[in-house]
Coordinates of C-alpha atoms in Angstrom, one line a residue:
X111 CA -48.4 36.8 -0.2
X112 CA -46.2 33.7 1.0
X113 CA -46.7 32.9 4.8
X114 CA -43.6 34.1 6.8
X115 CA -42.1 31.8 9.3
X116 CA -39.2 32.3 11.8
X117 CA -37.3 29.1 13.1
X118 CA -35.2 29.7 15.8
X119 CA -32.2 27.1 16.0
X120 CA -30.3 26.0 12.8
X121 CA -30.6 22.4 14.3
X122 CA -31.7 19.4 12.9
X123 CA -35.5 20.2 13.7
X124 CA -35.2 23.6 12.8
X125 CA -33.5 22.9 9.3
X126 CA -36.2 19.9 8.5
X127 CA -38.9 22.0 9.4
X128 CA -37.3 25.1 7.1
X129 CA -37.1 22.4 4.4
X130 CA -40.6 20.9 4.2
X131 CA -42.1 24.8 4.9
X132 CA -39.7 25.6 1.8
X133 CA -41.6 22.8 -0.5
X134 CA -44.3 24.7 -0.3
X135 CA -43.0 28.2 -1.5
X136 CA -43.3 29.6 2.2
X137 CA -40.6 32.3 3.1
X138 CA -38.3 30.9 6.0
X139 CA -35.8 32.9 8.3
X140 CA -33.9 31.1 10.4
X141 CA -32.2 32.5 13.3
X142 CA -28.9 31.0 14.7
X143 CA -27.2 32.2 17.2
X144 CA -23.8 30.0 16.3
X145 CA -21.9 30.8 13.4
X146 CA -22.9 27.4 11.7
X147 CA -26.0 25.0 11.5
X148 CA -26.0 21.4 13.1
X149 CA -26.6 22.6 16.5
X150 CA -25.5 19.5 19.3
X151 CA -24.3 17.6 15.5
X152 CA -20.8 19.2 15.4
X153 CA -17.3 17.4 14.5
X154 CA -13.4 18.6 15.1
X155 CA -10.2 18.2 13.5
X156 CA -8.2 17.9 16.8
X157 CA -8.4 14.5 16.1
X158 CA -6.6 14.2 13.0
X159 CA -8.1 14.6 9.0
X160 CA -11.2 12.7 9.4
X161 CA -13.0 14.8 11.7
X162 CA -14.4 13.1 14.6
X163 CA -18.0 13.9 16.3
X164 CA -17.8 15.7 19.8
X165 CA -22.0 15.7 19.4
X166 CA -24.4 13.1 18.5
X167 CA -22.5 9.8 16.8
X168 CA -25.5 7.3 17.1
X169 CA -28.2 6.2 15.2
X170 CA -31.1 4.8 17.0
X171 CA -33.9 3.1 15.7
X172 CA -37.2 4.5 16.1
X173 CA -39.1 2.1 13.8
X174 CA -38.6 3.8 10.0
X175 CA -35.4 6.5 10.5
X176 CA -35.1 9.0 8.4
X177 CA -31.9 9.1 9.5
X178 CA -30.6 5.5 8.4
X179 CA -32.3 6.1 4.6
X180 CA -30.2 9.9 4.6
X181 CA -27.2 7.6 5.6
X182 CA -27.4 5.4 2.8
X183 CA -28.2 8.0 0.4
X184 CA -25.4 10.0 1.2
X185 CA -22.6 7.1 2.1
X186 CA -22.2 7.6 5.7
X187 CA -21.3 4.2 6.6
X188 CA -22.9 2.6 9.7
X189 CA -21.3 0.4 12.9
X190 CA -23.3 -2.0 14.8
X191 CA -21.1 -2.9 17.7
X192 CA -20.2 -6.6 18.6
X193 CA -21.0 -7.2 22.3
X194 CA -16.5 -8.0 23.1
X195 CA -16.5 -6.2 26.6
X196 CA -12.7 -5.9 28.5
X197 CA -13.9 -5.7 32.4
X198 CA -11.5 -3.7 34.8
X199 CA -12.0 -4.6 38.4
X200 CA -11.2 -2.4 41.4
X201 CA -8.2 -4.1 42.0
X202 CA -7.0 -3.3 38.3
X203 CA -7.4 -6.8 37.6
X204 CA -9.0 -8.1 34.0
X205 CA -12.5 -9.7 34.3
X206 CA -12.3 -13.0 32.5
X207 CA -13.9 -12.3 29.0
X208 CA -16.5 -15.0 29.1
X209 CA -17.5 -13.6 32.5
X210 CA -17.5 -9.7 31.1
X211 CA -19.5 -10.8 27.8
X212 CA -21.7 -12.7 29.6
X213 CA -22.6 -9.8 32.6
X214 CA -23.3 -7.4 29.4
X215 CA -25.7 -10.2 27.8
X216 CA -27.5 -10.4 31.1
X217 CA -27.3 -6.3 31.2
X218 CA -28.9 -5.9 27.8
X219 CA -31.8 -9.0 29.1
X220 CA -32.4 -6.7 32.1
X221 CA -32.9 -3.2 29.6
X222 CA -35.5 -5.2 27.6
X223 CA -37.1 -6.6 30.4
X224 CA -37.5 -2.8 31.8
X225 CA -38.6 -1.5 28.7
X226 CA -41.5 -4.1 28.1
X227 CA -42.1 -3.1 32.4
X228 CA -42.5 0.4 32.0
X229 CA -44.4 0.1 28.4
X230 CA -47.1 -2.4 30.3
X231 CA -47.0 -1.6 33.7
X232 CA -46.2 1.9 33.8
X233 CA -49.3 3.4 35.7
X234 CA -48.1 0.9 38.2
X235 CA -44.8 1.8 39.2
X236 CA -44.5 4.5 41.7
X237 CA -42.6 7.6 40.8
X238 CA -39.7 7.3 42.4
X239 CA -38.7 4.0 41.2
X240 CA -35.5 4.2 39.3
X241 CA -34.3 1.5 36.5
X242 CA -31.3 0.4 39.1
X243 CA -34.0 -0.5 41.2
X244 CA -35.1 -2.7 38.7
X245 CA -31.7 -4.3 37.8
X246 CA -31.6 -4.7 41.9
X247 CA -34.8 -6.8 41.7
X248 CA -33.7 -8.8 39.0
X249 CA -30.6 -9.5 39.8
X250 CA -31.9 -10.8 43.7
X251 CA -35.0 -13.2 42.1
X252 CA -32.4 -14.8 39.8
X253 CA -29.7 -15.2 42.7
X254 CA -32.7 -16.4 44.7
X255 CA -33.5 -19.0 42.3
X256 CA -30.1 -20.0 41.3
X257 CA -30.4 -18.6 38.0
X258 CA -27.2 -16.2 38.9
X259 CA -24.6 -16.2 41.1
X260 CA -23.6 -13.6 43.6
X261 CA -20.1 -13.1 41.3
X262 CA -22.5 -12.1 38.2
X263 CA -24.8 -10.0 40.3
X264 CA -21.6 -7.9 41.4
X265 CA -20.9 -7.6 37.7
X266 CA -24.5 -7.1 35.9
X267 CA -25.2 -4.6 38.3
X268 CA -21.6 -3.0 37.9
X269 CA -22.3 -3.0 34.5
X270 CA -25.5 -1.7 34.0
X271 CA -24.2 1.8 35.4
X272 CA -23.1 1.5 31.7
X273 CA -26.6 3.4 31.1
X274 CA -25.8 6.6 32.1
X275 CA -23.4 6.8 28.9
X276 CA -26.6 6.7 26.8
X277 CA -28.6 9.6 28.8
X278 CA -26.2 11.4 30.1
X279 CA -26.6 10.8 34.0
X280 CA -26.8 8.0 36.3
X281 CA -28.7 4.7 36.3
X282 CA -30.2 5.6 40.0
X283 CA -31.3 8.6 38.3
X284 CA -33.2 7.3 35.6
X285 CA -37.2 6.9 36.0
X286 CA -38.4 3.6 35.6
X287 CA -42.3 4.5 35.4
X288 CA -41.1 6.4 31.9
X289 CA -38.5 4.2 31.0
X290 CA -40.2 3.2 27.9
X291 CA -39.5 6.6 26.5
X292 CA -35.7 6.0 26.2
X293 CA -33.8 4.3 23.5
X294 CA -30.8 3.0 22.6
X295 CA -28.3 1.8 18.9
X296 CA -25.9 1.8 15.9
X297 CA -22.7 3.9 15.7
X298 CA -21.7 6.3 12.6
X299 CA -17.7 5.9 12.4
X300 CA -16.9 8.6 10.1
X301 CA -19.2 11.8 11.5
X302 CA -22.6 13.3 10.4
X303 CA -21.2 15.5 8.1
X304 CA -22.7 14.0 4.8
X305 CA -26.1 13.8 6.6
X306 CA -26.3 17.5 8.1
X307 CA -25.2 18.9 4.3
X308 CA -27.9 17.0 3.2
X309 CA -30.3 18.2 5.7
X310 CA -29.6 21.9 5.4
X311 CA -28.9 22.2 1.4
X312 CA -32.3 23.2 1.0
X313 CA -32.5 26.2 3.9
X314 CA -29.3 27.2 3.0
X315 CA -30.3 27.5 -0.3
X316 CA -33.8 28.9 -0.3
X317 CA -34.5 30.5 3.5
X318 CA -32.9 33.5 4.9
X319 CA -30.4 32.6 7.7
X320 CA -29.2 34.9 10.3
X321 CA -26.0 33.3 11.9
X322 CA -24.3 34.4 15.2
X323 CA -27.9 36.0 16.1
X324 CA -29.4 35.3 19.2
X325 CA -33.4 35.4 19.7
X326 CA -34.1 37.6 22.7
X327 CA -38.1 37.4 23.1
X328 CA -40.9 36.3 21.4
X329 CA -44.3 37.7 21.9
X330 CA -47.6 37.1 19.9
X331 CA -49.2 40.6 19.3
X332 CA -52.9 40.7 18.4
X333 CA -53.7 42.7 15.9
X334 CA -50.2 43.2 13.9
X335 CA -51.0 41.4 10.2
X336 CA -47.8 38.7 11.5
X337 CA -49.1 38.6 14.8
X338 CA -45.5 37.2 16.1
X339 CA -43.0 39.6 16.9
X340 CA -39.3 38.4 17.0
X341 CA -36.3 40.3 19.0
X342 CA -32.9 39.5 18.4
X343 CA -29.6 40.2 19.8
X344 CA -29.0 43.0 17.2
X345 CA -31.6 44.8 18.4
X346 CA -34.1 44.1 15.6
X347 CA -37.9 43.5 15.9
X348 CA -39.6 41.5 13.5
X349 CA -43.1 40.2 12.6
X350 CA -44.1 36.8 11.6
X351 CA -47.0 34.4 10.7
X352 CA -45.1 32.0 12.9
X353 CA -42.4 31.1 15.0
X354 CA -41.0 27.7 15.6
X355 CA -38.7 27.5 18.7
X356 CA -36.1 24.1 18.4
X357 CA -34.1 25.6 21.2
X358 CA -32.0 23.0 23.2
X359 CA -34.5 21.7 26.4
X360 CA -31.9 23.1 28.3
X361 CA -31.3 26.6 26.7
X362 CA -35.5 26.6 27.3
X363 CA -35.3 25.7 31.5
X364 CA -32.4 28.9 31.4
X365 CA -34.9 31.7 29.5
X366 CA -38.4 30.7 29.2
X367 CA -39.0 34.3 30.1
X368 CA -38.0 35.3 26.3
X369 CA -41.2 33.6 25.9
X370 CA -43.9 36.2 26.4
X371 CA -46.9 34.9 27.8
X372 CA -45.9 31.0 28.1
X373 CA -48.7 29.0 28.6
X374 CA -48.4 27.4 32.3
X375 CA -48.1 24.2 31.6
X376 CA -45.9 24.4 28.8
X377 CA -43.9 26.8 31.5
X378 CA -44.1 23.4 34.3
X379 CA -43.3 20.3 31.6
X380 CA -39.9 22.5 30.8
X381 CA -39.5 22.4 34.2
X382 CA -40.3 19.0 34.7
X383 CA -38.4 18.0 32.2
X384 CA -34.8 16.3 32.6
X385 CA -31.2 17.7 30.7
X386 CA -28.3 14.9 30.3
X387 CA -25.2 15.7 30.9
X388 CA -23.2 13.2 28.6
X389 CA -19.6 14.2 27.7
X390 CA -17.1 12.4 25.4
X391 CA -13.3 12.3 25.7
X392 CA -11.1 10.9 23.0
X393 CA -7.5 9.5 23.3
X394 CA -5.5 8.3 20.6
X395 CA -2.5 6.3 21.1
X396 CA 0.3 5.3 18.7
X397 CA -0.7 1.8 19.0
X398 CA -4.0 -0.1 20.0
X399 CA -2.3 -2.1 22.5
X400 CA -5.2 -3.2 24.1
X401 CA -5.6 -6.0 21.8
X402 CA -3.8 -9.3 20.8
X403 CA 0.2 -8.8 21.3
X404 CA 0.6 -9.9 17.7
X405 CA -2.0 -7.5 16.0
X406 CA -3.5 -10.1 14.4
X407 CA -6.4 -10.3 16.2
X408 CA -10.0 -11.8 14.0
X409 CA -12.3 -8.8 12.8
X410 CA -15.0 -10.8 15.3
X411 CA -12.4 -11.1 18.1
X412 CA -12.0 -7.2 18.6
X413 CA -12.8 -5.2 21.8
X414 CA -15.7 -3.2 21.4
X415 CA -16.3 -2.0 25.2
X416 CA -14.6 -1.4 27.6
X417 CA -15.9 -0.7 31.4
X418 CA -13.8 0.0 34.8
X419 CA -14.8 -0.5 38.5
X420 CA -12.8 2.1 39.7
X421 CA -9.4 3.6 39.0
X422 CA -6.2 2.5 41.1
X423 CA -5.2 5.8 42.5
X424 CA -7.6 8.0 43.4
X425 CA -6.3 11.6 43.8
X426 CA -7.5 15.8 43.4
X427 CA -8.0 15.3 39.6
X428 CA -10.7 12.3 40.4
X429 CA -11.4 13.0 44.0
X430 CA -14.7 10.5 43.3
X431 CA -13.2 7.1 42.1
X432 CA -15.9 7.5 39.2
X433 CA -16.2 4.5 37.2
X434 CA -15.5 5.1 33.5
X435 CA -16.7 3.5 30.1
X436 CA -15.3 3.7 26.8
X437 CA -15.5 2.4 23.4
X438 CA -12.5 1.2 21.0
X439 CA -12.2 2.9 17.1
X440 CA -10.0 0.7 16.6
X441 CA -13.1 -2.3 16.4
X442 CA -14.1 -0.2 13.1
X443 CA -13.8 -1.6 9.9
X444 CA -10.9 -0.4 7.2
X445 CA -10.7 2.2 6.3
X446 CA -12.2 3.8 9.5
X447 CA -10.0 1.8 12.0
X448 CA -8.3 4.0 14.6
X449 CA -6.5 3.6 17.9
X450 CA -9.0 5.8 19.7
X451 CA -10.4 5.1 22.9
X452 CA -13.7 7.3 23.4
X453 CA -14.7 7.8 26.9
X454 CA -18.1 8.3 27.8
X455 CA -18.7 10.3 31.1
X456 CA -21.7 11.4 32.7
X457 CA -23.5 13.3 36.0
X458 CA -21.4 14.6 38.3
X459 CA -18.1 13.1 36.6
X460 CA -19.3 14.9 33.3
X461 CA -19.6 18.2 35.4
X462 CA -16.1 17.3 37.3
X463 CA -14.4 17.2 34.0
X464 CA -15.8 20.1 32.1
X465 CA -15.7 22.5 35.2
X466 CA -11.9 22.0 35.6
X467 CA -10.7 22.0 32.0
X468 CA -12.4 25.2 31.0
X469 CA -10.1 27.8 29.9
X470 CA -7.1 25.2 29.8
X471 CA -5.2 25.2 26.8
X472 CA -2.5 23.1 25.0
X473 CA -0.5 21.0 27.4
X474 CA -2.1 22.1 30.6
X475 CA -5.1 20.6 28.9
X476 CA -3.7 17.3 28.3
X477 CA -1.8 17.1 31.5
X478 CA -5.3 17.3 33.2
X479 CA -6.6 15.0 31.0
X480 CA -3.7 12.7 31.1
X481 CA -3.6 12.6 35.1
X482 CA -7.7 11.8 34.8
X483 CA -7.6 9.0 32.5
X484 CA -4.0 7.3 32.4
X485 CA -4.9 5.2 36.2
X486 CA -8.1 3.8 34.0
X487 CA -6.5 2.8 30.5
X488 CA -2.7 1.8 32.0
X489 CA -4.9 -0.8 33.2
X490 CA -5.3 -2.8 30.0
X491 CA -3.8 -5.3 28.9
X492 CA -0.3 -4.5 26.7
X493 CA 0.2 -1.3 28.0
X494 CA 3.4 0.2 28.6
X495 CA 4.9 3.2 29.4
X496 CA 5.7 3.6 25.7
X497 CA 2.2 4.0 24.6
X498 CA 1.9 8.0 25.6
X499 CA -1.4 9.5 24.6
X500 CA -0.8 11.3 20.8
X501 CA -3.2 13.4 21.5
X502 CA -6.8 14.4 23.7
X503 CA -9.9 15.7 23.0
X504 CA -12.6 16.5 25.4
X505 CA -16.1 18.2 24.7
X506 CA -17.3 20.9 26.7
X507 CA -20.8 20.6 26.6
X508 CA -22.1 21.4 29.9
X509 CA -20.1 24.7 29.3
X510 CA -21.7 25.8 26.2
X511 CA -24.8 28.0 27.1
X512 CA -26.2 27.8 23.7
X513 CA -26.4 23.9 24.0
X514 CA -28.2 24.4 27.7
X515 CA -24.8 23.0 29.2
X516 CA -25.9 19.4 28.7
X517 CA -27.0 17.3 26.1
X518 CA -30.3 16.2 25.4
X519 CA -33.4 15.1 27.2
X520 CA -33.8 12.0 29.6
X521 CA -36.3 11.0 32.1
X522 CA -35.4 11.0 36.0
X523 CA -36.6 9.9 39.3
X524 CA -39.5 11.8 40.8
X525 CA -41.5 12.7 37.3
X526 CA -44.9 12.0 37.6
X527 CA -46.6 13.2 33.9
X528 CA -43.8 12.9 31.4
X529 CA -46.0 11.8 28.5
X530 CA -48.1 14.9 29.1
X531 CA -44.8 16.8 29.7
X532 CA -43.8 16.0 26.0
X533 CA -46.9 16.4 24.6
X534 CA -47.5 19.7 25.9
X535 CA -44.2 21.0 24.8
X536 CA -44.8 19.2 21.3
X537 CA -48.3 21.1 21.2
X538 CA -46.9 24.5 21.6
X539 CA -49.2 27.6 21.5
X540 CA -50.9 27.7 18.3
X541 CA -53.4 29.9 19.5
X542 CA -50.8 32.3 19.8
X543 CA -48.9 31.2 16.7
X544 CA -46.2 29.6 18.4
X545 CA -44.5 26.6 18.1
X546 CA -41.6 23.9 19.8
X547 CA -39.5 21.3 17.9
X548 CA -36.7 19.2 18.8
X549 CA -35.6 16.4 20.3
X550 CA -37.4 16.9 23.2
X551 CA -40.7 17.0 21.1
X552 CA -39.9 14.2 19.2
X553 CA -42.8 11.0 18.9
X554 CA -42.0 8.8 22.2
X555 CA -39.8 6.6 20.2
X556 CA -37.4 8.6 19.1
X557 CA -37.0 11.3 22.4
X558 CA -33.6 12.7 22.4
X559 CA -32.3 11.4 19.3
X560 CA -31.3 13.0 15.8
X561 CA -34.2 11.0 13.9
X562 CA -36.6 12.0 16.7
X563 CA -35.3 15.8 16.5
X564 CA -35.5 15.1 12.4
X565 CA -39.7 13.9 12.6
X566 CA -40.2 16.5 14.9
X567 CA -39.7 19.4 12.6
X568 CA -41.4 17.4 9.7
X569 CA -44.2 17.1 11.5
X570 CA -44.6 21.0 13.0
X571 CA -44.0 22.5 9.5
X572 CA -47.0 19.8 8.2
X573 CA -48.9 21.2 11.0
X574 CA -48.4 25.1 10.1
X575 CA -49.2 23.9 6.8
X576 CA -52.1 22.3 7.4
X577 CA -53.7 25.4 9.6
X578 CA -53.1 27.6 6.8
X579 CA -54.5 25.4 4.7
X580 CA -57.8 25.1 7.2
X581 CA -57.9 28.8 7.3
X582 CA -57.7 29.6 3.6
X583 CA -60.0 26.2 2.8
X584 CA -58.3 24.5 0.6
X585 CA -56.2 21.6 0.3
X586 CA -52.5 20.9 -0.5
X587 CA -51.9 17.3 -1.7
X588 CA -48.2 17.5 -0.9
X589 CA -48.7 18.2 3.0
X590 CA -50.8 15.5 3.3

């Protein structure tokens, strides 16, 4: 009799682990409590006919992706950005372009220099160090020794605020001791939809999938020949060999109590853990008037970034003056060239946002959205008051309860074990035949990314694999 395994979460670690488990003629169910699979990978046609991602849109590297070689094998082209920043000031005013490119060079100097910090003297830096402090330092010692002046101080520290875009809340926010486990890198302009078929063919073909069911507790019960017992929304109880959890970090913090008997310090590294709360808004405009006058503007020559100070008029919609990045569509190549401005908000502004558009529909919607964001891009250069907004589209992630109302894992402020914090989720209970995946799981390199959400489930289902394996004594060439 085949082993039995329940994955909860239709994911991308819950669909690689149901794949590899599959390989080995193991019977899968998969419970999903959406009405699809992809999980935080989800696109819209709001947009227009080439659906646009409201979830993940990156690739990072994490040393051999899985991600990049599904990319390739499936089409999905891939965008490395060219570092062409537009810099807003508080006064509305354009930042000179040599001055913005240069401020991001310095930026991106800074992020290494942090990185190799944390990876070598981690143990030394106290807790509640924060990356800005770090950019603070930095940025004083090269004033100090006339390597910078105060002018690019103001902006490479303005700038580097740009991080929160990438973990979903503030630079100040953002541990510097465990710094080492973030990442950051190339851009899919099209959407993962090629890559997530690809991903689930396999479950959907072979494992039994339970959509638009919600997993409600799971206990291990000694004795039972599946010692797992699975509850679901329908009011079903079933019994497994195991059960693989790739719940969302923050769906965990919200109902670790459907977890009977959670070990402690599994219970304390959720806890410890910290939830993003990245949010994206999309504007298109009839026109990409941000660039040269003429359109003519050199492939090389195109904006790529763009990053305000403040807006002009603060009012009720923006009571916070948040500063605002975004990126330009329309730097993709033919044929996936778009006048799109993506806005990347974060924190508090990401929380702003979502809290005040939900439940707004149609043109109330884009009023909102419109008062928000028109004091930030009227600010470019070429705009008019002929280039009205076609249309919006904002994500609601920090409403949706089944995503945890964030995003993904990031590592704040005031954490004092987050190695062991991972690696005691990534453990899991095995004793009692119960297991996590995800992003949050992932090997240190690839924490709260696709590819690390993708190894993660590879390498749970190779450990069930293996145990059984151990138990019966014998040996499986393919798992190993």
């Amino acid at each position: 009799m085949a082993p039995h395994i329940c994955i909860v979460g239709a994911g991308v670690s819950g669909l690689r682990c149901a794949a590899v488990l599959l390989e080995q003629s193991y019977d899968v169910t998969i419970i999903e409590a959406r009405n699809r699979v992809g999980g935080r990978i989800a696109q819209s046609d709001q947009m227009g006919p080439l659906e646009v991602d409201i979830g993940a849109n990156w690739v990072h590297s994490t040393g051999h992706n899985p991600i990049i070689e599904l990319a390739k094998e499936t089409g999905t082209p891939l965008h490395l950005w060219k570092e062409n920043t537009l810099m807003v000031d508080d006064g509305g005013r354009l930042v000179p372009s040599q001055e913005a490119n240069q401020a991001l060079k310095r930026v991106w100097e800074i992020l290494d220099n942090a990185s190799e910090h944390s990876t070598d003297q981690g143990d030394e830096v106290h807790p509640s160090a924060s990356l800005y402090s770090f950019f603070e330092d930095s940025c004083n010692s090269a004033v100090a020794c006339g390597d910078m002046t105060e002018r690019e101080r103001e902006l490479v520290l303005f700038m580097s605020q740009m991080w929160g875009a990438y973990v979903g809340d503030s630079i100040e926010l953002q541990s510097l001791k465990f710094f080492y486990l973030e990442d950051y890198d190339c851009f899919i302009p099209t959407n993962y939809q090629k890559i997530i078929g690809r991903i689930a063919a396999v479950p959907l073909a072979q494992a039994e999938v339970r959509f638009k069911t919600l997993m409600t507790s799971v206990e291990n019960r000694t004795g039972e020949m599946r010692p797992v017992c699975v509850t679901t929304s329908d009011g079903k109880a079933q019994y497994f060999d195991d059960v693989v959890i790739t719940t969302p970090l923050g769906w965990l913090k919200q109902h670790k109590e459907s977890i009977h008997r959670l070990h402690p310090r599994i219970a304390s590294a959720i806890d410890s853990m910290s939830f993003g709360r990245l949010e994206k808004v999309l504007i298109e405009f009839p026109t990409a008037f941000w660039e040269s006058a003429d359109g003519q503007a050199d492939a090389d020559d195109l904006v790529s970034f763009v990053h305000w100070l403040s807006p002009l008029r603060p009012d009720q919609t923006n009571p916070r003056q948040w500063r605002l990045e975004c990126v330009s569509f329309h730097a993709f190549e033919a044929p996936y060239r778009r006048n799109i401005l993506l806005f990347y908000t974060f924190g508090d502004c990401s929380t702003h946002i979502t809290s005040s558009i939900r439940g707004l529909e149609g043109t109330i919607r884009d009023d909102w959205l419109r008062d928000f964001f028109e004091p930030y891009y009227s600010t470019l250069p070429g705009y008019a008051a002929i280039h009205t907004p076609k249309r919006f589209l904002a994500t609601e992630w920090c409403n949706d309860d089944l995503a945890g109302n964030g995003c993904y894992c990031n590592f704040q402020v005031g954490m004092t074990d987050a190695a062991l914090d991972v690696e005691a989720i990534r453990h899991g209970m095995p004793e009692q035949h119960i297991y996590f995946a995800g992003e949050h799981t992932a090997p240190f390199d690839g924490l709260g990314t696709v590819a690390g959400a993708y190894t993660s489930g590879e390498k749970i289902a190779t450990r069930i694999i293996g145990s059984k394996q151990s138990a019966n004594g014998t040996v499986d060439c393919k798992a190993n």
